[in-house]
């Protein structure tokens, strides 16, 4: 029965594994994200009862490397990501839409209610597909009209994170929702301060702060994700809204 | 399993005497069983040298997966609310002025695992009062809105003052003629007055600012004790709920929240904001053998429509009024991810 088993907050960690990710320890650091998240969640029993994680990687195609799961459950295998090919945002967004739809449907069938899913999208480069294509795929992932009930009702909150050659003006368009009562933000490596590997480690910290803060926020009756305040960001990360300008 | 329940093996909490208990032959116990509730023989009466006269064991209730929080949360107090109790409960017989017992009442309000973990006080509250003429039992369950740091005060005012206002109103009006909008407006006014007096800088605050500090849902019920079949009049602001539990199962007196929503949201109406539309009130009856149950969403959320595991558990547990301590333990059942404050008032009409 819907919601009888409680309400879960699903996190999708989406990681670019194009060949450029092998530079600057980026992929090695990305591979340490989930073990770090697992350690943090293990220390937070209230939270660990209601968050689920999935890992998706993408290059020319996108693959679910860890299906949505309770990461403290015995037998969960944390994925080891390895590089392959280009940077298709289209593949990532299409995969996410299908996977989120399938996961939410399954969770509901299993008796859970579901908070709006959260996507942390980590990329180090510009998309290799045409702009119109990835824009359309992103629109499919994030657009829902409550009036006409058309679009994707389980659309996620999206938090883009960019390092190295990721174009902030491109990633900025992936902040979702961009406005409204709970707008998301984008996190970028400040290249004058840290390298891309360090930036990915810092983004994992933001992810963990966000997971923990969301857990405490749910305890205060709120629904879904909370991002940490900018003053608490690890050094070397810059945080932007959808409205910020880039000179 | 549970307080005073049948012993079911190795999960005993405070009584760790099972190894010894297993050595006792029933015939060895030479004094009467002091606990008539112990269903499967006297557990743990034995020490090395002699028989003691105590029985019992506490095992927390769990429905399905209890979750990690049930065992791993380290409870800490709220440094802002030293004088507010973690948990409270009551259990007694409601009588007419001539002493005739007419109903059993059980009530419990427990600080949720989440508030225990994060060091915040219980924000739920309940209150009850019988009118001076003994005719009506007035009940309230209030659930302070979590985002307000002082919402427990709003819940206290809504419960205690609200019940008193209803008792006063019933001096002049029959329950079917109660003006619920006026009542709720008056309760909201009391919350605002309290906030302006007690919040830092509160004198200047308007209602929308006060709501950020303290807000609460409230479900009120007036039970007419005149007959064995009791009439119940109720109204709610927000998502606390009222139910009748009978052999047919759980039947909501008011609408159940989130029926059919695609993705759940947690927005609720809450005092001191008053509903913009006239309050719908509900009318129902509760008979001997049934129970009227008011609950906060800490219980209402896992109960959902009452048709699942939690519904079956509580229906069985509350077929008859349990021991008051057992009732509190039942209200506090563990179930993974359900870590909110829990509050229930239940009333069982007695056969006359």
Coordinates of C-alpha atoms in Angstrom, one line a residue:
Chain A
X1 CA 0.0 0.0 0.0
X2 CA 1.3 3.4 -1.0
X3 CA 3.4 5.0 1.7
X4 CA 2.7 2.4 4.4
X5 CA 6.4 1.6 4.6
X6 CA 7.5 5.2 4.9
X7 CA 8.9 8.0 2.7
X8 CA 12.2 7.7 1.0
X9 CA 14.5 10.4 -0.5
X10 CA 16.4 9.0 -3.5
X11 CA 19.7 10.4 -4.6
X12 CA 21.1 9.8 -8.0
X13 CA 24.9 10.4 -8.3
X14 CA 25.5 10.9 -12.0
X15 CA 29.2 11.0 -13.0
X16 CA 30.8 11.8 -16.3
X17 CA 33.3 9.0 -17.3
X18 CA 34.6 10.5 -20.5
X19 CA 38.3 9.9 -21.1
X20 CA 39.2 13.3 -19.8
X21 CA 38.0 12.2 -16.4
X22 CA 41.2 10.2 -16.0
X23 CA 43.3 13.4 -15.7
X24 CA 44.0 15.1 -12.4
X25 CA 42.8 12.2 -10.3
X26 CA 39.2 13.0 -11.2
X27 CA 38.0 9.5 -11.6
X28 CA 39.9 8.2 -8.7
X29 CA 38.3 10.8 -6.5
X30 CA 34.9 10.1 -8.0
X31 CA 35.4 6.5 -7.1
X32 CA 35.8 7.6 -3.4
X33 CA 32.5 9.5 -3.3
X34 CA 30.2 6.6 -2.5
X35 CA 32.5 5.0 0.2
X36 CA 32.6 8.5 1.9
X37 CA 28.8 8.9 1.6
X38 CA 28.4 5.4 3.0
X39 CA 30.5 6.2 6.1
X40 CA 28.6 9.4 6.7
X41 CA 25.2 7.7 6.4
X42 CA 26.3 4.9 8.7
X43 CA 26.7 7.6 11.4
X44 CA 23.2 8.9 11.0
X45 CA 20.6 6.3 11.8
X46 CA 17.5 8.5 11.3
X47 CA 18.7 9.4 7.9
X48 CA 19.9 6.0 6.9
X49 CA 16.4 4.7 7.3
X50 CA 15.1 6.9 4.6
X51 CA 17.7 7.7 1.9
X52 CA 18.5 5.6 -1.1
X53 CA 21.4 6.1 -3.5
X54 CA 22.0 5.2 -7.1
X55 CA 25.1 5.7 -9.2
X56 CA 24.8 6.4 -13.0
X57 CA 27.8 7.0 -15.2
X58 CA 27.8 8.3 -18.7
X59 CA 30.0 9.0 -21.7
X60 CA 28.7 8.0 -25.1
X61 CA 26.1 6.0 -23.3
X62 CA 24.8 6.0 -19.8
X63 CA 24.8 3.0 -17.4
X64 CA 23.4 2.3 -14.0
X65 CA 26.5 1.3 -12.0
X66 CA 24.7 1.0 -8.7
X67 CA 20.9 0.5 -8.8
X68 CA 18.9 2.6 -6.3
X69 CA 19.5 0.9 -2.9
X70 CA 20.0 1.2 0.8
X71 CA 23.8 1.6 0.8
X72 CA 24.1 0.1 4.3
X73 CA 22.4 -3.1 3.3
X74 CA 24.6 -6.1 3.3
X75 CA 25.9 -7.2 -0.1
X76 CA 25.7 -3.7 -1.7
X77 CA 28.6 -3.4 -4.2
X78 CA 29.9 0.1 -4.5
X79 CA 30.8 0.6 -8.2
X80 CA 34.3 1.1 -9.6
X81 CA 34.0 3.6 -12.4
X82 CA 36.3 3.5 -15.4
X83 CA 36.6 5.8 -18.4
X84 CA 35.1 5.3 -21.8
X85 CA 34.4 7.7 -24.7
X86 CA 32.7 11.1 -25.0
X87 CA 30.3 13.2 -23.0
X88 CA 26.7 12.6 -24.0
X89 CA 24.3 14.6 -21.8
X90 CA 21.5 13.2 -23.9
X91 CA 22.4 9.6 -22.9
X92 CA 22.6 10.7 -19.2
X93 CA 19.2 12.5 -19.2
X94 CA 17.3 9.8 -21.0
X95 CA 18.7 7.1 -18.8
X96 CA 17.8 9.2 -15.7
X97 CA 14.2 9.7 -16.9
X98 CA 13.7 6.0 -17.5
X99 CA 15.5 4.9 -14.3
X100 CA 13.7 7.4 -12.0
X101 CA 10.3 6.5 -13.5
X102 CA 11.1 2.8 -13.0
X103 CA 12.6 3.2 -9.5
X104 CA 9.8 5.4 -8.2
X105 CA 7.2 3.0 -9.6
X106 CA 8.9 0.1 -7.9
X107 CA 9.3 1.9 -4.6
X108 CA 5.6 2.7 -4.6
X109 CA 4.7 -0.8 -5.5
X110 CA 6.8 -1.9 -2.5
X111 CA 4.7 0.3 -0.2
X112 CA 7.0 3.4 0.0
X113 CA 6.1 7.0 -0.5
X114 CA 8.8 9.0 -2.3
X115 CA 10.3 12.5 -1.9
X116 CA 11.2 14.2 -5.1
X117 CA 14.5 12.6 -6.3
X118 CA 17.7 14.5 -6.3
X119 CA 20.3 14.3 -9.0
X120 CA 23.9 15.4 -8.4
X121 CA 25.3 15.7 -11.9
X122 CA 29.2 15.8 -12.1
X123 CA 30.8 16.6 -15.4
X124 CA 34.2 17.9 -16.5
X125 CA 33.4 18.8 -20.1
X126 CA 31.0 20.2 -22.5
X127 CA 28.4 17.9 -24.0
X128 CA 29.4 16.2 -27.2
X129 CA 25.8 16.1 -28.5
X130 CA 24.0 19.0 -30.2
X131 CA 22.6 21.6 -27.9
X132 CA 19.1 21.2 -29.2
X133 CA 19.2 17.5 -28.4
X134 CA 20.5 17.7 -24.8
X135 CA 18.2 20.6 -24.1
X136 CA 15.2 18.5 -25.3
X137 CA 16.3 15.5 -23.3
X138 CA 16.7 17.7 -20.2
X139 CA 13.3 19.2 -20.8
X140 CA 11.8 15.7 -20.9
X141 CA 13.5 14.9 -17.6
X142 CA 12.4 18.0 -15.7
X143 CA 9.2 19.4 -17.2
X144 CA 5.9 18.7 -15.6
X145 CA 2.6 20.7 -15.9
X146 CA 0.5 20.2 -12.8
X147 CA -2.5 21.8 -14.6
X148 CA -2.6 19.4 -17.5
X149 CA -0.7 16.5 -15.8
X150 CA 1.6 16.3 -18.8
X151 CA 5.3 15.7 -18.6
X152 CA 7.3 13.9 -16.0
X153 CA 5.6 14.0 -12.6
X154 CA 8.6 12.5 -10.8
X155 CA 11.0 15.1 -12.2
X156 CA 14.1 15.4 -10.0
X157 CA 15.8 18.3 -8.4
X158 CA 19.1 18.7 -10.3
X159 CA 22.3 20.0 -8.8
X160 CA 25.0 20.4 -11.5
X161 CA 28.6 20.2 -10.5
X162 CA 31.4 21.2 -12.9
X163 CA 35.1 20.8 -13.0
X164 CA 37.9 21.5 -15.5
X165 CA 36.4 22.2 -18.9
X166 CA 32.8 22.1 -17.9
X167 CA 31.1 25.2 -19.2
X168 CA 29.3 27.0 -16.4
X169 CA 26.9 28.6 -18.8
X170 CA 25.9 25.1 -20.0
X171 CA 25.7 23.6 -16.5
X172 CA 23.8 26.6 -15.2
X173 CA 20.9 25.7 -17.5
X174 CA 20.7 22.3 -15.7
X175 CA 19.9 23.8 -12.3
X176 CA 16.4 22.6 -11.6
X177 CA 14.2 24.0 -10.3
X178 CA 15.9 27.3 -11.2
X179 CA 13.5 29.4 -9.2
X180 CA 10.5 29.0 -6.9
X181 CA 10.5 28.5 -3.2
X182 CA 13.3 26.0 -3.2
X183 CA 15.7 26.7 -6.1
X184 CA 18.7 24.4 -6.6
X185 CA 22.2 25.6 -7.1
X186 CA 25.3 24.8 -9.2
X187 CA 28.7 24.1 -7.8
X188 CA 31.9 24.8 -9.8
X189 CA 35.5 24.3 -9.3
X190 CA 37.4 27.5 -8.6
X191 CA 40.4 26.8 -10.8
X192 CA 42.5 29.4 -9.1
X193 CA 42.3 27.5 -5.8
X194 CA 42.0 23.8 -6.3
X195 CA 42.5 21.2 -9.0
X196 CA 39.6 19.1 -10.4
X197 CA 40.3 16.1 -8.2
X198 CA 40.1 18.3 -5.1
X199 CA 37.0 19.9 -6.5
X200 CA 35.3 16.5 -6.8
X201 CA 36.2 15.7 -3.3
X202 CA 34.7 19.0 -2.2
X203 CA 31.5 18.2 -4.2
X204 CA 31.2 14.9 -2.3
X205 CA 31.3 17.0 0.9
X206 CA 28.5 19.2 -0.4
X207 CA 26.6 16.1 -1.3
X208 CA 27.0 14.7 2.2
X209 CA 26.1 18.0 3.9
X210 CA 23.1 18.1 1.7
X211 CA 22.1 14.5 2.5
X212 CA 22.5 15.2 6.3
X213 CA 20.8 18.5 6.2
X214 CA 17.9 17.0 4.2
X215 CA 17.6 14.3 6.8
X216 CA 17.3 16.9 9.6
X217 CA 15.0 19.0 7.5
X218 CA 12.7 16.0 6.9
X219 CA 12.7 15.7 10.7
X220 CA 11.3 19.2 10.7
X221 CA 8.5 18.2 8.4
X222 CA 9.9 19.5 5.2
X223 CA 9.9 17.6 1.9
X224 CA 13.1 16.7 0.2
X225 CA 16.5 18.2 -0.4
X226 CA 18.3 21.0 1.4
X227 CA 21.6 22.4 0.0
X228 CA 24.2 23.6 2.5
X229 CA 24.4 27.4 3.0
X230 CA 27.2 29.0 0.9
X231 CA 29.2 30.0 3.9
X232 CA 29.6 26.3 4.8
X233 CA 31.0 25.3 1.4
X234 CA 34.4 23.7 1.3
X235 CA 37.1 26.1 0.0
X236 CA 37.7 26.1 -3.7
X237 CA 34.0 25.6 -4.7
X238 CA 31.9 28.4 -6.1
X239 CA 28.1 28.2 -5.8
X240 CA 25.8 29.8 -8.4
X241 CA 22.1 30.3 -8.8
X242 CA 20.4 30.0 -12.2
X243 CA 20.4 33.8 -12.4
X244 CA 24.1 34.5 -11.7
X245 CA 26.1 36.1 -14.6
X246 CA 29.4 34.9 -15.9
X247 CA 31.8 37.6 -17.2
Chain B
X1 CA 5.6 -8.9 21.7
X2 CA 5.5 -5.9 24.0
X3 CA 5.0 -4.8 27.5
X4 CA 3.4 -7.6 29.6
X5 CA 2.9 -9.5 26.4
X6 CA 3.7 -13.1 25.8
X7 CA 7.4 -13.8 26.0
X8 CA 8.8 -14.6 22.6
X9 CA 12.5 -15.3 23.1
X10 CA 15.6 -13.4 23.2
X11 CA 14.7 -9.8 22.6
X12 CA 14.0 -8.8 26.2
X13 CA 15.1 -5.3 27.1
X14 CA 15.5 -4.8 30.8
X15 CA 14.8 -8.3 32.0
X16 CA 17.9 -10.3 31.2
X17 CA 17.0 -13.4 33.1
X18 CA 15.9 -15.8 30.5
X19 CA 18.6 -18.4 31.0
X20 CA 17.6 -18.7 34.6
X21 CA 13.9 -18.5 33.8
X22 CA 14.2 -21.5 31.6
X23 CA 15.2 -23.6 34.6
X24 CA 12.0 -23.1 36.4
X25 CA 9.4 -25.8 36.3
X26 CA 5.9 -24.5 36.5
X27 CA 5.2 -26.5 39.6
X28 CA 8.1 -24.9 41.4
X29 CA 6.2 -21.6 41.6
X30 CA 4.4 -21.8 44.8
X31 CA 2.7 -18.5 45.0
X32 CA -0.1 -17.1 42.9
X33 CA 0.6 -15.5 39.6
X34 CA 0.6 -11.8 40.4
X35 CA 0.3 -10.8 36.9
X36 CA -2.9 -11.9 35.3
X37 CA -1.8 -10.3 32.0
X38 CA 1.1 -12.6 31.6
X39 CA -0.2 -15.0 29.0
X40 CA 2.4 -17.6 28.7
X41 CA 3.5 -18.4 32.3
X42 CA 5.5 -16.4 34.7
X43 CA 8.7 -15.2 33.1
X44 CA 11.8 -14.6 35.1
X45 CA 10.9 -15.0 38.7
X46 CA 14.0 -16.7 39.7
X47 CA 17.3 -15.6 41.2
X48 CA 20.1 -17.8 42.4
X49 CA 18.8 -18.3 45.9
X50 CA 15.1 -17.8 45.9
X51 CA 12.0 -16.9 44.1
X52 CA 11.2 -13.2 43.8
X53 CA 7.8 -11.8 43.6
X54 CA 8.2 -9.8 40.4
X55 CA 7.2 -10.6 36.8
X56 CA 7.2 -8.8 33.6
X57 CA 9.5 -7.7 30.8
X58 CA 9.7 -4.8 28.4
X59 CA 10.1 -5.5 24.7
X60 CA 9.5 -2.6 22.4
X61 CA 6.8 -3.1 19.8
X62 CA 7.9 -3.2 16.2
X63 CA 5.7 -3.5 13.1
X64 CA 7.7 -4.8 10.1
X65 CA 11.3 -3.6 9.8
X66 CA 12.0 -1.5 13.0
X67 CA 14.7 0.5 11.1
X68 CA 18.2 1.3 12.3
X69 CA 17.0 4.4 14.2
X70 CA 15.0 2.1 16.6
X71 CA 18.3 0.8 18.1
X72 CA 21.0 3.2 17.0
X73 CA 19.6 6.6 17.9
X74 CA 21.3 8.2 20.8
X75 CA 18.6 10.3 22.5
X76 CA 19.6 13.8 23.7
X77 CA 17.5 16.4 25.5
X78 CA 16.4 19.7 24.0
X79 CA 18.6 22.4 25.7
X80 CA 15.8 24.9 24.9
X81 CA 13.1 23.0 26.7
X82 CA 14.4 21.4 29.9
X83 CA 11.0 21.4 31.5
X84 CA 9.0 19.8 28.8
X85 CA 8.6 16.1 29.2
X86 CA 9.8 13.6 26.6
X87 CA 6.6 11.5 26.9
X88 CA 3.4 11.7 28.9
X89 CA 0.5 9.3 29.2
X90 CA -2.8 8.8 31.0
X91 CA -5.3 6.1 31.5
X92 CA -8.6 6.2 33.5
X93 CA -12.3 5.5 33.6
X94 CA -14.6 8.3 32.6
X95 CA -17.6 8.4 34.9
X96 CA -20.9 10.2 35.1
X97 CA -21.5 12.5 38.1
X98 CA -23.3 9.7 39.8
X99 CA -20.2 7.6 39.5
X100 CA -21.4 5.3 36.7
X101 CA -18.4 4.4 34.5
X102 CA -19.2 5.1 30.9
X103 CA -15.9 5.0 29.1
X104 CA -12.2 4.1 29.3
X105 CA -9.7 6.7 28.1
X106 CA -6.1 6.2 27.2
X107 CA -3.8 8.9 26.0
X108 CA -0.1 9.0 25.2
X109 CA 2.2 11.6 23.6
X110 CA 5.8 10.4 22.9
X111 CA 8.8 12.3 21.6
X112 CA 9.8 10.8 18.2
X113 CA 13.1 9.2 17.5
X114 CA 14.0 12.0 15.2
X115 CA 13.5 14.7 17.9
X116 CA 15.4 12.5 20.3
X117 CA 18.2 12.2 17.9
X118 CA 18.4 15.9 17.0
X119 CA 17.8 17.2 20.5
X120 CA 14.5 18.8 20.0
X121 CA 11.5 18.7 22.3
X122 CA 8.2 16.8 21.6
X123 CA 5.9 19.1 19.6
X124 CA 2.8 17.1 20.0
X125 CA 0.3 17.6 22.7
X126 CA -3.0 16.3 23.9
X127 CA -5.7 17.5 26.3
X128 CA -9.1 16.2 27.6
X129 CA -11.7 17.5 29.9
X130 CA -15.2 16.5 31.0
X131 CA -17.8 19.3 31.2
X132 CA -18.9 20.1 34.8
X133 CA -22.3 18.5 34.2
X134 CA -20.6 15.3 33.2
X135 CA -22.4 15.2 29.9
X136 CA -19.5 15.7 27.4
X137 CA -15.9 14.6 27.1
X138 CA -13.9 17.0 25.1
X139 CA -10.6 15.9 23.4
X140 CA -7.8 17.5 21.5
X141 CA -4.7 16.2 19.7
X142 CA -2.4 19.0 18.5
X143 CA 0.7 18.5 16.4
X144 CA 3.2 21.5 16.5
X145 CA 4.5 22.2 13.1
X146 CA 8.1 21.0 13.0
X147 CA 9.7 24.0 11.3
X148 CA 8.6 26.3 14.1
X149 CA 11.1 26.3 17.0
X150 CA 8.4 27.0 19.5
X151 CA 5.6 25.0 18.0
X152 CA 5.2 23.0 21.1
X153 CA 3.8 26.1 22.8
X154 CA 1.3 26.5 20.0
X155 CA 0.3 22.8 20.5
X156 CA 0.0 23.3 24.2
X157 CA -2.3 26.3 23.8
X158 CA -4.4 24.7 21.0
X159 CA -4.9 21.6 23.2
X160 CA -5.4 23.0 26.6
X161 CA -7.0 26.3 25.9
X162 CA -9.0 24.9 23.0
X163 CA -10.4 22.1 25.2
X164 CA -11.4 24.7 27.9
X165 CA -13.0 27.0 25.3
X166 CA -15.0 24.0 24.0
X167 CA -16.1 23.1 27.6
X168 CA -17.2 26.6 28.1
X169 CA -19.0 26.8 24.8
X170 CA -20.9 23.6 25.6
X171 CA -22.5 25.4 28.6
X172 CA -24.6 27.3 26.1
X173 CA -24.7 25.3 22.9
X174 CA -25.4 21.7 22.0
X175 CA -22.4 20.1 20.3
X176 CA -24.2 20.0 16.9
X177 CA -24.6 23.8 17.2
X178 CA -21.0 24.6 18.1
X179 CA -19.5 27.4 16.1
X180 CA -16.2 25.7 15.1
X181 CA -14.9 28.7 13.1
X182 CA -15.3 30.9 16.1
X183 CA -13.6 28.3 18.4
X184 CA -10.7 27.9 16.0
X185 CA -10.4 31.7 15.6
X186 CA -10.4 32.1 19.4
X187 CA -7.6 29.4 19.7
X188 CA -5.6 31.2 17.1
X189 CA -6.0 34.4 19.0
X190 CA -4.7 32.8 22.2
X191 CA -1.7 31.5 20.3
X192 CA -1.0 34.9 18.9
X193 CA -1.4 36.5 22.4
X194 CA 1.0 33.9 23.8
X195 CA 3.5 34.5 21.1
X196 CA 3.5 38.3 21.4
X197 CA 4.0 37.9 25.2
X198 CA 6.7 35.2 25.1
X199 CA 8.7 35.4 21.9
X200 CA 11.7 37.7 21.7
X201 CA 10.5 40.8 19.9
X202 CA 7.1 39.2 19.8
X203 CA 5.1 42.3 20.6
X204 CA 5.6 43.6 17.1
X205 CA 5.0 40.3 15.3
X206 CA 2.1 39.8 12.8
X207 CA 0.5 36.4 12.4
X208 CA 2.7 35.3 9.4
X209 CA 5.8 36.0 11.5
X210 CA 4.4 34.1 14.4
X211 CA 3.7 31.1 12.3
X212 CA 7.4 30.9 11.5
X213 CA 8.0 30.5 15.3
X214 CA 5.0 28.5 16.4
X215 CA 2.2 26.8 14.6
X216 CA 0.1 23.7 15.2
X217 CA -2.5 21.4 13.8
X218 CA -5.4 20.5 16.0
X219 CA -8.2 17.9 16.0
X220 CA -11.0 18.5 18.4
X221 CA -13.7 16.1 19.4
X222 CA -16.8 16.3 21.6
X223 CA -18.1 13.0 22.9
X224 CA -21.6 12.9 24.2
X225 CA -21.5 10.6 27.2
X226 CA -25.3 10.5 27.6
X227 CA -25.9 7.1 25.9
X228 CA -24.0 3.9 25.5
X229 CA -23.8 4.7 21.8
X230 CA -21.9 7.9 21.9
X231 CA -22.3 10.7 19.5
X232 CA -19.1 12.4 18.4
X233 CA -18.7 15.8 16.9
X234 CA -15.3 16.7 15.6
X235 CA -13.3 19.2 13.5
X236 CA -9.7 19.6 12.4
X237 CA -7.2 22.1 11.3
X238 CA -4.4 20.4 9.5
X239 CA -3.6 16.7 9.3
X240 CA -4.2 15.2 12.7
X241 CA -7.0 12.8 12.3
X242 CA -9.9 11.1 14.1
X243 CA -10.9 7.4 13.5
X244 CA -13.5 4.9 14.7
X245 CA -11.9 1.5 15.4
X246 CA -14.5 -1.3 15.2
X247 CA -14.6 -4.9 14.1
X248 CA -14.9 -3.5 10.6
X249 CA -11.5 -2.0 11.0
X250 CA -10.4 1.6 10.9
X251 CA -12.8 4.2 9.6
X252 CA -11.7 7.8 9.3
X253 CA -14.0 10.4 10.8
X254 CA -12.3 13.1 8.8
X255 CA -10.6 13.0 5.4
X256 CA -7.3 11.1 5.2
X257 CA -4.4 13.2 3.9
X258 CA -2.5 12.7 0.6
X259 CA -5.1 10.4 -0.9
X260 CA -3.7 9.9 -4.4
X261 CA -1.0 12.5 -4.6
X262 CA 1.8 11.7 -7.1
X263 CA 4.7 12.9 -5.0
X264 CA 4.0 13.6 -1.3
X265 CA 4.2 17.1 0.0
X266 CA 4.2 18.0 3.7
X267 CA 2.2 21.2 3.6
X268 CA -0.6 21.4 6.2
X269 CA -3.0 24.0 7.5
X270 CA -1.9 25.2 10.9
X271 CA -3.0 27.6 13.6
X272 CA -2.7 30.5 14.3
X273 CA -3.4 30.8 10.6
X274 CA -7.2 30.2 10.3
X275 CA -8.8 28.3 7.4
X276 CA -10.1 30.7 4.8
X277 CA -13.1 28.5 4.2
X278 CA -15.7 27.5 6.9
X279 CA -14.4 24.5 8.8
X280 CA -16.1 21.3 7.9
X281 CA -17.1 19.4 11.1
X282 CA -17.8 15.7 11.3
X283 CA -20.4 13.7 13.1
X284 CA -20.1 10.0 13.9
X285 CA -21.1 7.5 16.5
X286 CA -19.0 5.1 18.6
X287 CA -20.5 2.1 20.4
X288 CA -19.4 -0.2 23.2
X289 CA -16.9 -2.6 21.7
X290 CA -15.6 0.2 19.4
X291 CA -13.1 3.0 20.1
X292 CA -12.8 6.6 19.0
X293 CA -9.2 7.3 18.3
X294 CA -7.6 10.8 17.7
X295 CA -4.0 10.8 16.5
X296 CA -1.2 13.0 15.3
X297 CA 0.3 12.2 11.9
X298 CA 3.2 10.5 13.7
X299 CA 0.7 7.6 14.0
X300 CA -1.6 8.6 11.2
X301 CA 1.2 8.5 8.6
X302 CA 2.2 4.8 9.2
X303 CA -1.5 3.9 9.7
X304 CA -2.4 5.4 6.3
X305 CA -5.8 4.0 5.5
X306 CA -5.7 1.5 8.3
X307 CA -5.7 -1.5 6.0
X308 CA -2.0 -2.4 6.3
X309 CA 0.3 -4.0 8.9
X310 CA 0.1 -1.0 11.3
X311 CA -3.7 -0.9 11.0
X312 CA -3.9 -4.6 11.9
X313 CA -1.4 -4.3 14.8
X314 CA -3.2 -1.3 16.4
X315 CA -6.6 -2.8 15.7
X316 CA -5.7 -5.9 17.6
X317 CA -3.8 -4.0 20.4
X318 CA -6.8 -1.7 20.9
X319 CA -9.7 -4.0 20.6
X320 CA -10.0 -3.4 24.3
X321 CA -8.4 -0.7 26.4
X322 CA -4.9 -1.9 27.3
X323 CA -2.9 -1.1 30.4
X324 CA -1.9 2.5 30.2
X325 CA 1.8 1.7 30.1
X326 CA 1.2 -0.8 27.4
X327 CA -0.8 1.7 25.5
X328 CA 2.1 4.1 25.5
X329 CA 4.5 1.4 24.3
X330 CA 2.0 0.5 21.5
X331 CA 1.8 4.2 20.4
X332 CA 5.6 4.1 20.3
X333 CA 5.9 1.1 18.1
X334 CA 9.0 1.0 15.9
X335 CA 8.7 1.0 12.2
X336 CA 11.5 2.0 9.8
X337 CA 11.6 5.7 8.9
X338 CA 8.5 6.6 11.0
X339 CA 10.4 8.7 13.6
X340 CA 7.9 11.6 14.2
X341 CA 6.3 12.4 17.6
X342 CA 3.4 10.2 18.3
X343 CA 0.2 11.2 20.0
X344 CA -3.0 9.2 20.5
X345 CA -6.1 9.7 22.6
X346 CA -8.5 6.7 22.5
X347 CA -11.9 6.4 24.1
X348 CA -13.8 3.1 24.6
X349 CA -17.5 3.4 25.5
X350 CA -18.4 0.9 28.2
X351 CA -21.5 -1.4 28.1
X352 CA -24.1 -0.1 30.6

